[in-house]
PDB file of C-alpha atoms in Angstrom:
ATOM      1  CA  UNK A  27     -34.315 -32.504  15.550  1.00 97.00           C
ATOM      2  CA  UNK A  28     -37.716 -34.071  16.233  1.00 98.00           C
ATOM      3  CA  UNK A  29     -39.089 -34.033  19.774  1.00 98.00           C
ATOM      4  CA  UNK A  30     -41.139 -37.005  20.968  1.00 98.00           C
ATOM      5  CA  UNK A  31     -42.788 -37.913  24.231  1.00 98.00           C
ATOM      6  CA  UNK A  32     -42.964 -41.211  26.128  1.00 98.00           C
ATOM      7  CA  UNK A  33     -45.886 -42.589  28.087  1.00 98.00           C
ATOM      8  CA  UNK A  34     -45.268 -42.870  31.864  1.00 96.00           C
ATOM      9  CA  UNK A  35     -45.794 -46.623  31.762  1.00 92.00           C
ATOM     10  CA  UNK A  36     -43.102 -47.451  34.319  1.00 91.00           C
ATOM     11  CA  UNK A  37     -44.549 -44.962  36.810  1.00 91.00           C
ATOM     12  CA  UNK A  38     -47.520 -45.359  39.172  1.00 91.00           C
ATOM     13  CA  UNK A  39     -50.315 -45.043  36.608  1.00 91.00           C
ATOM     14  CA  UNK A  40     -53.614 -46.596  37.703  1.00 91.00           C
ATOM     15  CA  UNK A  41     -56.055 -45.973  34.859  1.00 94.00           C
ATOM     16  CA  UNK A  42     -55.241 -47.038  31.309  1.00 94.00           C
ATOM     17  CA  UNK A  43     -57.537 -44.352  29.962  1.00 95.00           C
ATOM     18  CA  UNK A  44     -55.051 -41.733  31.141  1.00 94.00           C
ATOM     19  CA  UNK A  45     -52.474 -43.223  28.759  1.00 95.00           C
ATOM     20  CA  UNK A  46     -54.919 -42.768  25.877  1.00 96.00           C
ATOM     21  CA  UNK A  47     -55.384 -39.145  26.988  1.00 97.00           C
ATOM     22  CA  UNK A  48     -51.602 -38.765  26.835  1.00 96.00           C
ATOM     23  CA  UNK A  49     -51.667 -40.029  23.245  1.00 97.00           C
ATOM     24  CA  UNK A  50     -54.368 -37.600  22.170  1.00 98.00           C
ATOM     25  CA  UNK A  51     -52.715 -34.636  23.853  1.00 98.00           C
ATOM     26  CA  UNK A  52     -49.294 -35.547  22.443  1.00 98.00           C
ATOM     27  CA  UNK A  53     -50.697 -35.429  18.925  1.00 98.00           C
ATOM     28  CA  UNK A  54     -52.665 -32.230  19.564  1.00 98.00           C
ATOM     29  CA  UNK A  55     -49.560 -30.457  20.883  1.00 98.00           C
ATOM     30  CA  UNK A  56     -47.408 -31.468  17.928  1.00 98.00           C
ATOM     31  CA  UNK A  57     -44.947 -34.022  19.302  1.00 98.00           C
ATOM     32  CA  UNK A  58     -43.281 -36.127  16.610  1.00 98.00           C
ATOM     33  CA  UNK A  59     -43.590 -39.495  18.328  1.00 98.00           C
ATOM     34  CA  UNK A  60     -45.410 -41.270  21.142  1.00 98.00           C
ATOM     35  CA  UNK A  61     -43.313 -44.039  22.707  1.00 98.00           C
ATOM     36  CA  UNK A  62     -43.944 -46.772  25.246  1.00 97.00           C
ATOM     37  CA  UNK A  63     -41.452 -48.852  27.238  1.00 96.00           C
ATOM     38  CA  UNK A  64     -41.497 -52.550  28.107  1.00 96.00           C
ATOM     39  CA  UNK A  65     -41.075 -54.701  31.200  1.00 93.00           C
ATOM     40  CA  UNK A  66     -42.818 -57.942  32.096  1.00 94.00           C
ATOM     41  CA  UNK A  67     -42.021 -58.097  35.830  1.00 91.00           C
ATOM     42  CA  UNK A  68     -43.467 -54.637  36.420  1.00 91.00           C
ATOM     43  CA  UNK A  69     -46.717 -52.715  36.019  1.00 92.00           C
ATOM     44  CA  UNK A  70     -45.611 -51.387  32.619  1.00 94.00           C
ATOM     45  CA  UNK A  71     -48.450 -51.878  30.103  1.00 96.00           C
ATOM     46  CA  UNK A  72     -47.873 -54.292  27.243  1.00 97.00           C
ATOM     47  CA  UNK A  73     -46.387 -52.052  24.520  1.00 97.00           C
ATOM     48  CA  UNK A  74     -48.084 -53.306  21.356  1.00 98.00           C
ATOM     49  CA  UNK A  75     -51.507 -53.392  22.994  1.00 97.00           C
ATOM     50  CA  UNK A  76     -50.952 -49.870  24.283  1.00 97.00           C
ATOM     51  CA  UNK A  77     -49.881 -48.590  20.884  1.00 98.00           C
ATOM     52  CA  UNK A  78     -52.935 -50.207  19.295  1.00 98.00           C
ATOM     53  CA  UNK A  79     -55.108 -48.106  21.607  1.00 98.00           C
ATOM     54  CA  UNK A  80     -53.021 -45.031  20.802  1.00 98.00           C
ATOM     55  CA  UNK A  81     -53.318 -45.732  17.072  1.00 98.00           C
ATOM     56  CA  UNK A  82     -57.088 -45.718  17.363  1.00 97.00           C
ATOM     57  CA  UNK A  83     -57.092 -42.476  19.368  1.00 97.00           C
ATOM     58  CA  UNK A  84     -54.789 -40.567  16.994  1.00 98.00           C
ATOM     59  CA  UNK A  85     -54.161 -40.196  13.284  1.00 97.00           C
ATOM     60  CA  UNK A  86     -50.784 -38.531  12.668  1.00 97.00           C
ATOM     61  CA  UNK A  87     -48.272 -38.955  15.514  1.00 98.00           C
ATOM     62  CA  UNK A  88     -45.663 -41.679  15.037  1.00 98.00           C
ATOM     63  CA  UNK A  89     -45.742 -44.668  17.390  1.00 98.00           C
ATOM     64  CA  UNK A  90     -42.615 -46.276  18.866  1.00 98.00           C
ATOM     65  CA  UNK A  91     -41.640 -49.056  21.248  1.00 98.00           C
ATOM     66  CA  UNK A  92     -38.661 -47.823  23.233  1.00 94.00           C
ATOM     67  CA  UNK A  93     -37.702 -50.510  23.670  1.00 94.00           C
ATOM     68  CA  UNK A  94     -39.545 -53.774  23.219  1.00 97.00           C
ATOM     69  CA  UNK A  95     -37.840 -56.772  24.872  1.00 97.00           C
ATOM     70  CA  UNK A  96     -37.930 -58.785  21.692  1.00 96.00           C
ATOM     71  CA  UNK A  97     -36.805 -62.300  22.815  1.00 96.00           C
ATOM     72  CA  UNK A  98     -39.731 -62.510  25.263  1.00 96.00           C
ATOM     73  CA  UNK A  99     -41.986 -62.843  22.191  1.00 96.00           C
ATOM     74  CA  UNK A 100     -41.128 -66.516  21.791  1.00 95.00           C
ATOM     75  CA  UNK A 101     -43.739 -67.280  19.117  1.00 96.00           C
ATOM     76  CA  UNK A 102     -42.053 -65.444  16.278  1.00 97.00           C
ATOM     77  CA  UNK A 103     -44.795 -65.917  13.709  1.00 97.00           C
ATOM     78  CA  UNK A 104     -47.434 -64.658  16.140  1.00 97.00           C
ATOM     79  CA  UNK A 105     -45.260 -61.679  16.983  1.00 97.00           C
ATOM     80  CA  UNK A 106     -44.864 -60.877  13.289  1.00 97.00           C
ATOM     81  CA  UNK A 107     -48.638 -61.057  12.860  1.00 97.00           C
ATOM     82  CA  UNK A 108     -49.151 -58.743  15.834  1.00 98.00           C
ATOM     83  CA  UNK A 109     -46.721 -56.219  14.369  1.00 98.00           C
ATOM     84  CA  UNK A 110     -48.238 -56.237  10.887  1.00 97.00           C
ATOM     85  CA  UNK A 111     -51.723 -55.936  12.381  1.00 98.00           C
ATOM     86  CA  UNK A 112     -50.655 -52.935  14.457  1.00 98.00           C
ATOM     87  CA  UNK A 113     -49.024 -51.408  11.383  1.00 98.00           C
ATOM     88  CA  UNK A 114     -52.335 -51.768   9.557  1.00 98.00           C
ATOM     89  CA  UNK A 115     -54.249 -50.168  12.437  1.00 98.00           C
ATOM     90  CA  UNK A 116     -51.824 -47.252  12.613  1.00 98.00           C
ATOM     91  CA  UNK A 117     -51.567 -46.686   8.869  1.00 98.00           C
ATOM     92  CA  UNK A 118     -48.496 -46.459   6.630  1.00 98.00           C
ATOM     93  CA  UNK A 119     -45.387 -44.882   8.074  1.00 97.00           C
ATOM     94  CA  UNK A 120     -46.544 -44.343  11.657  1.00 98.00           C
ATOM     95  CA  UNK A 121     -45.214 -47.388  13.519  1.00 98.00           C
ATOM     96  CA  UNK A 122     -41.549 -47.899  14.377  1.00 98.00           C
ATOM     97  CA  UNK A 123     -40.185 -50.692  16.532  1.00 98.00           C
ATOM     98  CA  UNK A 124     -37.402 -50.078  19.000  1.00 98.00           C
ATOM     99  CA  UNK A 125     -36.062 -53.500  19.966  1.00 98.00           C
ATOM    100  CA  UNK A 126     -33.515 -54.848  22.451  1.00 97.00           C
ATOM    101  CA  UNK A 127     -32.464 -58.289  23.746  1.00 95.00           C
ATOM    102  CA  UNK A 128     -33.485 -57.509  27.337  1.00 91.00           C
ATOM    103  CA  UNK A 129     -31.484 -57.060  30.501  1.00 84.00           C
ATOM    104  CA  UNK A 130     -33.573 -58.209  33.475  1.00 86.00           C
ATOM    105  CA  UNK A 131     -33.444 -61.954  34.034  1.00 90.00           C
ATOM    106  CA  UNK A 132     -36.708 -62.006  36.005  1.00 91.00           C
ATOM    107  CA  UNK A 133     -38.617 -61.088  32.843  1.00 92.00           C
ATOM    108  CA  UNK A 134     -37.262 -64.229  31.213  1.00 93.00           C
ATOM    109  CA  UNK A 135     -37.941 -66.454  34.210  1.00 94.00           C
ATOM    110  CA  UNK A 136     -41.589 -65.397  34.210  1.00 94.00           C
ATOM    111  CA  UNK A 137     -41.790 -65.986  30.452  1.00 93.00           C
ATOM    112  CA  UNK A 138     -40.072 -69.387  30.679  1.00 94.00           C
ATOM    113  CA  UNK A 139     -37.673 -68.135  28.015  1.00 94.00           C
ATOM    114  CA  UNK A 140     -33.975 -68.914  28.301  1.00 94.00           C
ATOM    115  CA  UNK A 141     -32.096 -65.745  29.197  1.00 94.00           C
ATOM    116  CA  UNK A 142     -28.771 -67.185  28.073  1.00 94.00           C
ATOM    117  CA  UNK A 143     -29.853 -67.752  24.454  1.00 96.00           C
ATOM    118  CA  UNK A 144     -31.852 -64.539  24.051  1.00 96.00           C
ATOM    119  CA  UNK A 145     -29.477 -63.218  21.389  1.00 95.00           C
ATOM    120  CA  UNK A 146     -30.050 -66.216  19.122  1.00 96.00           C
ATOM    121  CA  UNK A 147     -33.804 -65.995  19.686  1.00 96.00           C
ATOM    122  CA  UNK A 148     -33.676 -62.303  18.855  1.00 97.00           C
ATOM    123  CA  UNK A 149     -31.991 -62.984  15.512  1.00 97.00           C
ATOM    124  CA  UNK A 150     -34.559 -65.649  14.607  1.00 97.00           C
ATOM    125  CA  UNK A 151     -37.369 -63.262  15.460  1.00 97.00           C
ATOM    126  CA  UNK A 152     -35.860 -60.604  13.189  1.00 97.00           C
ATOM    127  CA  UNK A 153     -35.654 -63.071  10.314  1.00 97.00           C
ATOM    128  CA  UNK A 154     -39.323 -63.980  10.812  1.00 96.00           C
ATOM    129  CA  UNK A 155     -40.362 -60.338  11.031  1.00 96.00           C
ATOM    130  CA  UNK A 156     -38.539 -59.611   7.783  1.00 96.00           C
ATOM    131  CA  UNK A 157     -40.231 -62.555   6.080  1.00 96.00           C
ATOM    132  CA  UNK A 158     -43.686 -61.375   7.197  1.00 95.00           C
ATOM    133  CA  UNK A 159     -43.154 -58.095   5.349  1.00 93.00           C
ATOM    134  CA  UNK A 160     -42.396 -59.867   2.054  1.00 93.00           C
ATOM    135  CA  UNK A 161     -45.117 -60.522  -0.533  1.00 91.00           C
ATOM    136  CA  UNK A 162     -46.652 -63.982  -0.339  1.00 91.00           C
ATOM    137  CA  UNK A 163     -45.726 -64.760   3.264  1.00 94.00           C
ATOM    138  CA  UNK A 164     -48.420 -66.967   4.869  1.00 94.00           C
ATOM    139  CA  UNK A 165     -48.485 -64.836   8.026  1.00 92.00           C
ATOM    140  CA  UNK A 166     -50.926 -61.997   7.482  1.00 87.00           C
ATOM    141  CA  UNK A 167     -52.078 -59.343   7.227  1.00 96.00           C
ATOM    142  CA  UNK A 168     -49.305 -57.694   5.228  1.00 96.00           C
ATOM    143  CA  UNK A 169     -47.920 -54.514   6.781  1.00 97.00           C
ATOM    144  CA  UNK A 170     -49.340 -51.176   5.682  1.00 97.00           C
ATOM    145  CA  UNK A 171     -45.820 -49.738   5.578  1.00 97.00           C
ATOM    146  CA  UNK A 172     -43.896 -51.057   2.546  1.00 96.00           C
ATOM    147  CA  UNK A 173     -41.210 -53.425   3.832  1.00 95.00           C
ATOM    148  CA  UNK A 174     -42.692 -53.334   7.320  1.00 97.00           C
ATOM    149  CA  UNK A 175     -42.175 -50.863  10.169  1.00 98.00           C
ATOM    150  CA  UNK A 176     -38.657 -49.405  10.477  1.00 98.00           C
ATOM    151  CA  UNK A 177     -36.542 -51.008  13.200  1.00 98.00           C
ATOM    152  CA  UNK A 178     -34.372 -49.234  15.763  1.00 98.00           C
ATOM    153  CA  UNK A 179     -32.140 -51.142  18.160  1.00 98.00           C
ATOM    154  CA  UNK A 180     -31.151 -50.471  21.749  1.00 96.00           C
ATOM    155  CA  UNK A 181     -27.775 -51.366  23.219  1.00 92.00           C
ATOM    156  CA  UNK A 182     -24.142 -50.727  22.357  1.00 92.00           C
ATOM    157  CA  UNK A 183     -22.775 -54.247  21.802  1.00 94.00           C
ATOM    158  CA  UNK A 184     -21.273 -55.597  18.596  1.00 95.00           C
ATOM    159  CA  UNK A 185     -24.410 -57.698  18.172  1.00 96.00           C
ATOM    160  CA  UNK A 186     -26.501 -54.527  18.309  1.00 97.00           C
ATOM    161  CA  UNK A 187     -24.336 -52.898  15.654  1.00 97.00           C
ATOM    162  CA  UNK A 188     -24.706 -55.996  13.473  1.00 97.00           C
ATOM    163  CA  UNK A 189     -28.497 -55.965  13.828  1.00 98.00           C
ATOM    164  CA  UNK A 190     -28.679 -52.278  12.980  1.00 98.00           C
ATOM    165  CA  UNK A 191     -26.512 -52.773   9.905  1.00 97.00           C
ATOM    166  CA  UNK A 192     -28.474 -55.782   8.625  1.00 96.00           C
ATOM    167  CA  UNK A 193     -32.067 -55.095   9.721  1.00 96.00           C
ATOM    168  CA  UNK A 194     -32.314 -51.597  11.126  1.00 97.00           C
ATOM    169  CA  UNK A 195     -32.684 -47.944  10.323  1.00 97.00           C
ATOM    170  CA  UNK A 196     -30.762 -46.768  13.379  1.00 97.00           C
ATOM    171  CA  UNK A 197     -30.411 -46.923  17.147  1.00 97.00           C
ATOM    172  CA  UNK A 198     -32.214 -45.727  20.238  1.00 97.00           C
ATOM    173  CA  UNK A 199     -30.241 -44.831  23.365  1.00 95.00           C
ATOM    174  CA  UNK A 200     -32.311 -44.910  26.561  1.00 92.00           C
ATOM    175  CA  UNK A 201     -31.597 -42.806  29.665  1.00 89.00           C
ATOM    176  CA  UNK A 202     -29.134 -41.101  27.378  1.00 88.00           C
ATOM    177  CA  UNK A 203     -26.308 -38.755  28.195  1.00 92.00           C
ATOM    178  CA  UNK A 204     -24.664 -36.607  25.568  1.00 95.00           C
ATOM    179  CA  UNK A 205     -21.340 -38.322  26.233  1.00 94.00           C
ATOM    180  CA  UNK A 206     -22.799 -41.813  25.784  1.00 92.00           C
ATOM    181  CA  UNK A 207     -24.332 -40.866  22.439  1.00 95.00           C
ATOM    182  CA  UNK A 208     -21.124 -39.183  21.289  1.00 95.00           C
ATOM    183  CA  UNK A 209     -19.126 -42.285  22.199  1.00 94.00           C
ATOM    184  CA  UNK A 210     -21.480 -44.652  20.365  1.00 95.00           C
ATOM    185  CA  UNK A 211     -22.222 -42.624  17.225  1.00 95.00           C
ATOM    186  CA  UNK A 212     -18.851 -43.188  15.462  1.00 96.00           C
ATOM    187  CA  UNK A 213     -19.110 -46.947  15.985  1.00 96.00           C
ATOM    188  CA  UNK A 214     -22.642 -46.895  14.634  1.00 97.00           C
ATOM    189  CA  UNK A 215     -21.722 -44.952  11.515  1.00 96.00           C
ATOM    190  CA  UNK A 216     -18.679 -47.139  10.890  1.00 97.00           C
ATOM    191  CA  UNK A 217     -20.730 -50.347  11.115  1.00 97.00           C
ATOM    192  CA  UNK A 218     -23.331 -48.822   8.822  1.00 97.00           C
ATOM    193  CA  UNK A 219     -20.731 -47.897   6.210  1.00 97.00           C
ATOM    194  CA  UNK A 220     -18.910 -51.243   6.482  1.00 97.00           C
ATOM    195  CA  UNK A 221     -22.198 -53.008   5.709  1.00 97.00           C
ATOM    196  CA  UNK A 222     -22.545 -50.973   2.500  1.00 97.00           C
ATOM    197  CA  UNK A 223     -25.624 -49.113   3.712  1.00 96.00           C
ATOM    198  CA  UNK A 224     -26.359 -45.785   2.033  1.00 95.00           C
ATOM    199  CA  UNK A 225     -27.454 -42.629   3.794  1.00 95.00           C
ATOM    200  CA  UNK A 226     -27.065 -42.368   7.557  1.00 95.00           C
ATOM    201  CA  UNK A 227     -28.435 -44.409  10.473  1.00 97.00           C
ATOM    202  CA  UNK A 228     -31.103 -42.659  12.525  1.00 97.00           C
ATOM    203  CA  UNK A 229     -29.937 -41.612  15.985  1.00 97.00           C
ATOM    204  CA  UNK A 230     -32.669 -41.438  18.640  1.00 98.00           C
ATOM    205  CA  UNK A 231     -32.109 -40.682  22.323  1.00 97.00           C
ATOM    206  CA  UNK A 232     -34.489 -40.665  25.272  1.00 97.00           C
ATOM    207  CA  UNK A 233     -34.311 -38.948  28.652  1.00 97.00           C
ATOM    208  CA  UNK A 234     -36.560 -38.922  31.727  1.00 97.00           C
ATOM    209  CA  UNK A 235     -38.635 -35.931  32.740  1.00 98.00           C
ATOM    210  CA  UNK A 236     -41.389 -34.607  34.978  1.00 98.00           C
ATOM    211  CA  UNK A 237     -42.466 -30.980  35.377  1.00 98.00           C
ATOM    212  CA  UNK A 238     -44.589 -28.924  37.735  1.00 97.00           C
ATOM    213  CA  UNK A 239     -44.669 -28.474  41.514  1.00 97.00           C
ATOM    214  CA  UNK A 240     -44.470 -32.201  42.255  1.00 96.00           C
ATOM    215  CA  UNK A 241     -41.864 -33.076  39.631  1.00 97.00           C
ATOM    216  CA  UNK A 242     -39.102 -34.249  41.961  1.00 96.00           C
ATOM    217  CA  UNK A 243     -41.503 -36.383  43.990  1.00 96.00           C
ATOM    218  CA  UNK A 244     -42.882 -37.939  40.798  1.00 95.00           C
ATOM    219  CA  UNK A 245     -39.379 -38.757  39.566  1.00 95.00           C
ATOM    220  CA  UNK A 246     -38.441 -40.400  42.853  1.00 94.00           C
ATOM    221  CA  UNK A 247     -41.668 -42.396  43.021  1.00 94.00           C
ATOM    222  CA  UNK A 248     -41.339 -43.659  39.441  1.00 92.00           C
ATOM    223  CA  UNK A 249     -37.611 -44.123  38.875  1.00 91.00           C
ATOM    224  CA  UNK A 250     -36.502 -45.146  42.371  1.00 87.00           C
ATOM    225  CA  UNK A 251     -38.415 -48.435  42.565  1.00 88.00           C
ATOM    226  CA  UNK A 252     -38.044 -49.121  38.836  1.00 83.00           C
ATOM    227  CA  UNK A 253     -34.241 -48.883  38.900  1.00 79.00           C
ATOM    228  CA  UNK A 254     -33.838 -50.549  42.291  1.00 76.00           C
ATOM    229  CA  UNK A 255     -32.987 -53.887  40.639  1.00 72.00           C
ATOM    230  CA  UNK A 256     -29.483 -52.565  39.993  1.00 68.00           C
ATOM    231  CA  UNK A 257     -28.925 -51.208  43.488  1.00 72.00           C
ATOM    232  CA  UNK A 258     -29.546 -48.012  45.400  1.00 79.00           C
ATOM    233  CA  UNK A 259     -26.697 -46.181  43.710  1.00 81.00           C
ATOM    234  CA  UNK A 260     -28.067 -46.870  40.241  1.00 75.00           C
ATOM    235  CA  UNK A 261     -31.529 -45.705  41.292  1.00 77.00           C
ATOM    236  CA  UNK A 262     -30.118 -42.488  42.761  1.00 88.00           C
ATOM    237  CA  UNK A 263     -28.209 -41.865  39.534  1.00 84.00           C
ATOM    238  CA  UNK A 264     -31.350 -42.347  37.424  1.00 87.00           C
ATOM    239  CA  UNK A 265     -33.207 -39.864  39.607  1.00 90.00           C
ATOM    240  CA  UNK A 266     -30.350 -37.344  39.465  1.00 91.00           C
ATOM    241  CA  UNK A 267     -30.216 -37.133  35.657  1.00 92.00           C
ATOM    242  CA  UNK A 268     -33.969 -36.716  35.114  1.00 95.00           C
ATOM    243  CA  UNK A 269     -35.147 -33.296  33.943  1.00 97.00           C
ATOM    244  CA  UNK A 270     -37.521 -31.502  36.313  1.00 98.00           C
ATOM    245  CA  UNK A 271     -37.298 -27.831  35.276  1.00 98.00           C
ATOM    246  CA  UNK A 272     -38.142 -26.054  31.992  1.00 98.00           C
ATOM    247  CA  UNK A 273     -34.622 -24.644  31.676  1.00 98.00           C
ATOM    248  CA  UNK A 274     -33.223 -28.185  31.882  1.00 98.00           C
ATOM    249  CA  UNK A 275     -35.562 -29.253  29.093  1.00 98.00           C
ATOM    250  CA  UNK A 276     -34.371 -26.414  26.836  1.00 98.00           C
ATOM    251  CA  UNK A 277     -30.706 -27.094  27.581  1.00 98.00           C
ATOM    252  CA  UNK A 278     -31.142 -30.824  26.936  1.00 98.00           C
ATOM    253  CA  UNK A 279     -32.683 -30.179  23.523  1.00 98.00           C
ATOM    254  CA  UNK A 280     -29.801 -27.881  22.587  1.00 98.00           C
ATOM    255  CA  UNK A 281     -27.197 -30.395  23.761  1.00 97.00           C
ATOM    256  CA  UNK A 282     -28.591 -33.364  21.811  1.00 98.00           C
ATOM    257  CA  UNK A 283     -29.265 -31.303  18.710  1.00 98.00           C
ATOM    258  CA  UNK A 284     -25.670 -30.090  18.797  1.00 97.00           C
ATOM    259  CA  UNK A 285     -24.291 -33.643  18.598  1.00 96.00           C
ATOM    260  CA  UNK A 286     -26.498 -34.607  15.656  1.00 96.00           C
ATOM    261  CA  UNK A 287     -29.386 -36.548  17.187  1.00 97.00           C
ATOM    262  CA  UNK A 288     -32.304 -36.992  14.815  1.00 98.00           C
ATOM    263  CA  UNK A 289     -34.906 -37.279  17.564  1.00 98.00           C
ATOM    264  CA  UNK A 290     -35.061 -36.759  21.315  1.00 98.00           C
ATOM    265  CA  UNK A 291     -37.832 -38.373  23.347  1.00 98.00           C
ATOM    266  CA  UNK A 292     -38.809 -37.141  26.802  1.00 98.00           C
ATOM    267  CA  UNK A 293     -40.098 -40.107  28.802  1.00 97.00           C
ATOM    268  CA  UNK A 294     -42.838 -39.227  31.286  1.00 98.00           C
ATOM    269  CA  UNK A 295     -42.816 -40.216  34.953  1.00 97.00           C
ATOM    270  CA  UNK A 296     -45.913 -38.478  36.312  1.00 96.00           C
ATOM    271  CA  UNK A 297     -49.076 -40.166  34.933  1.00 95.00           C
ATOM    272  CA  UNK A 298     -51.111 -36.930  34.917  1.00 96.00           C
ATOM    273  CA  UNK A 299     -51.825 -36.026  31.236  1.00 96.00           C
ATOM    274  CA  UNK A 300     -51.175 -32.398  32.224  1.00 97.00           C
ATOM    275  CA  UNK A 301     -47.503 -33.358  31.913  1.00 98.00           C
ATOM    276  CA  UNK A 302     -47.895 -33.348  28.113  1.00 98.00           C
ATOM    277  CA  UNK A 303     -48.960 -29.709  28.150  1.00 98.00           C
ATOM    278  CA  UNK A 304     -46.223 -28.713  30.591  1.00 98.00           C
ATOM    279  CA  UNK A 305     -43.582 -30.194  28.305  1.00 98.00           C
ATOM    280  CA  UNK A 306     -45.120 -28.678  25.170  1.00 98.00           C
ATOM    281  CA  UNK A 307     -45.256 -25.263  26.825  1.00 98.00           C
ATOM    282  CA  UNK A 308     -41.638 -25.547  27.964  1.00 98.00           C
ATOM    283  CA  UNK A 309     -40.372 -26.147  24.430  1.00 97.00           C
ATOM    284  CA  UNK A 310     -42.846 -23.896  22.630  1.00 95.00           C
ATOM    285  CA  UNK A 311     -45.055 -26.407  20.863  1.00 93.00           C
TER     286      UNK A 311
END
């Protein structure tokens, strides 16, 4: 199972250069993937811009949006161009897109995008993204990765399963529990097989972490306000399942590897780049 690391973009970062330091350290320490999350109505950095900076600062580590709120990108042709440009900057095989329809209505209000029709907009965007990867499409540049960057999808709905089966290479489960992944995996594999896809869908999970003497405070400061939209109980739950000790990190890796995950991503909450080294040391990278 591959082990990736996520930038602490939802936490209280104050200097974008620290995120670039995270990218460099993540590659130096041997993590498989660097991921970045997405919110509009929050201080989270814009994901594709952030990954462009990371692409320039690194040369090998894979780059992932986990997850991009796809329907907010209302100009589908421009979005496709942005993706193929980023794929060129990163080089073949490095960029993967984790995509989801979006949950928070305030993101859509600020974007002046209709929240109620986001599913239809999402499907149109996927069609345009697929077209941009085909030879002769007027939107350029062409992607560096043949066929365009692989797509992973967040969510557990029937629409998500359909998108994975028709456009994707697998799924990404955020704030994952072992039980949630175990419950979803059979549905995913069944939809994949029913669509006549060969091989197996990729199964990626992400969990929250912070390490060191201030880990619990960092988790509370990052996750508490971020999850407050869903109520105090939801925020407390998000804080309670975050990993803050090395032994929890090791146990989490064993648990997700046991159920057949292909990759596990530890999402940062403390913006100090030292967190990359603490995680790498905990797992022996």
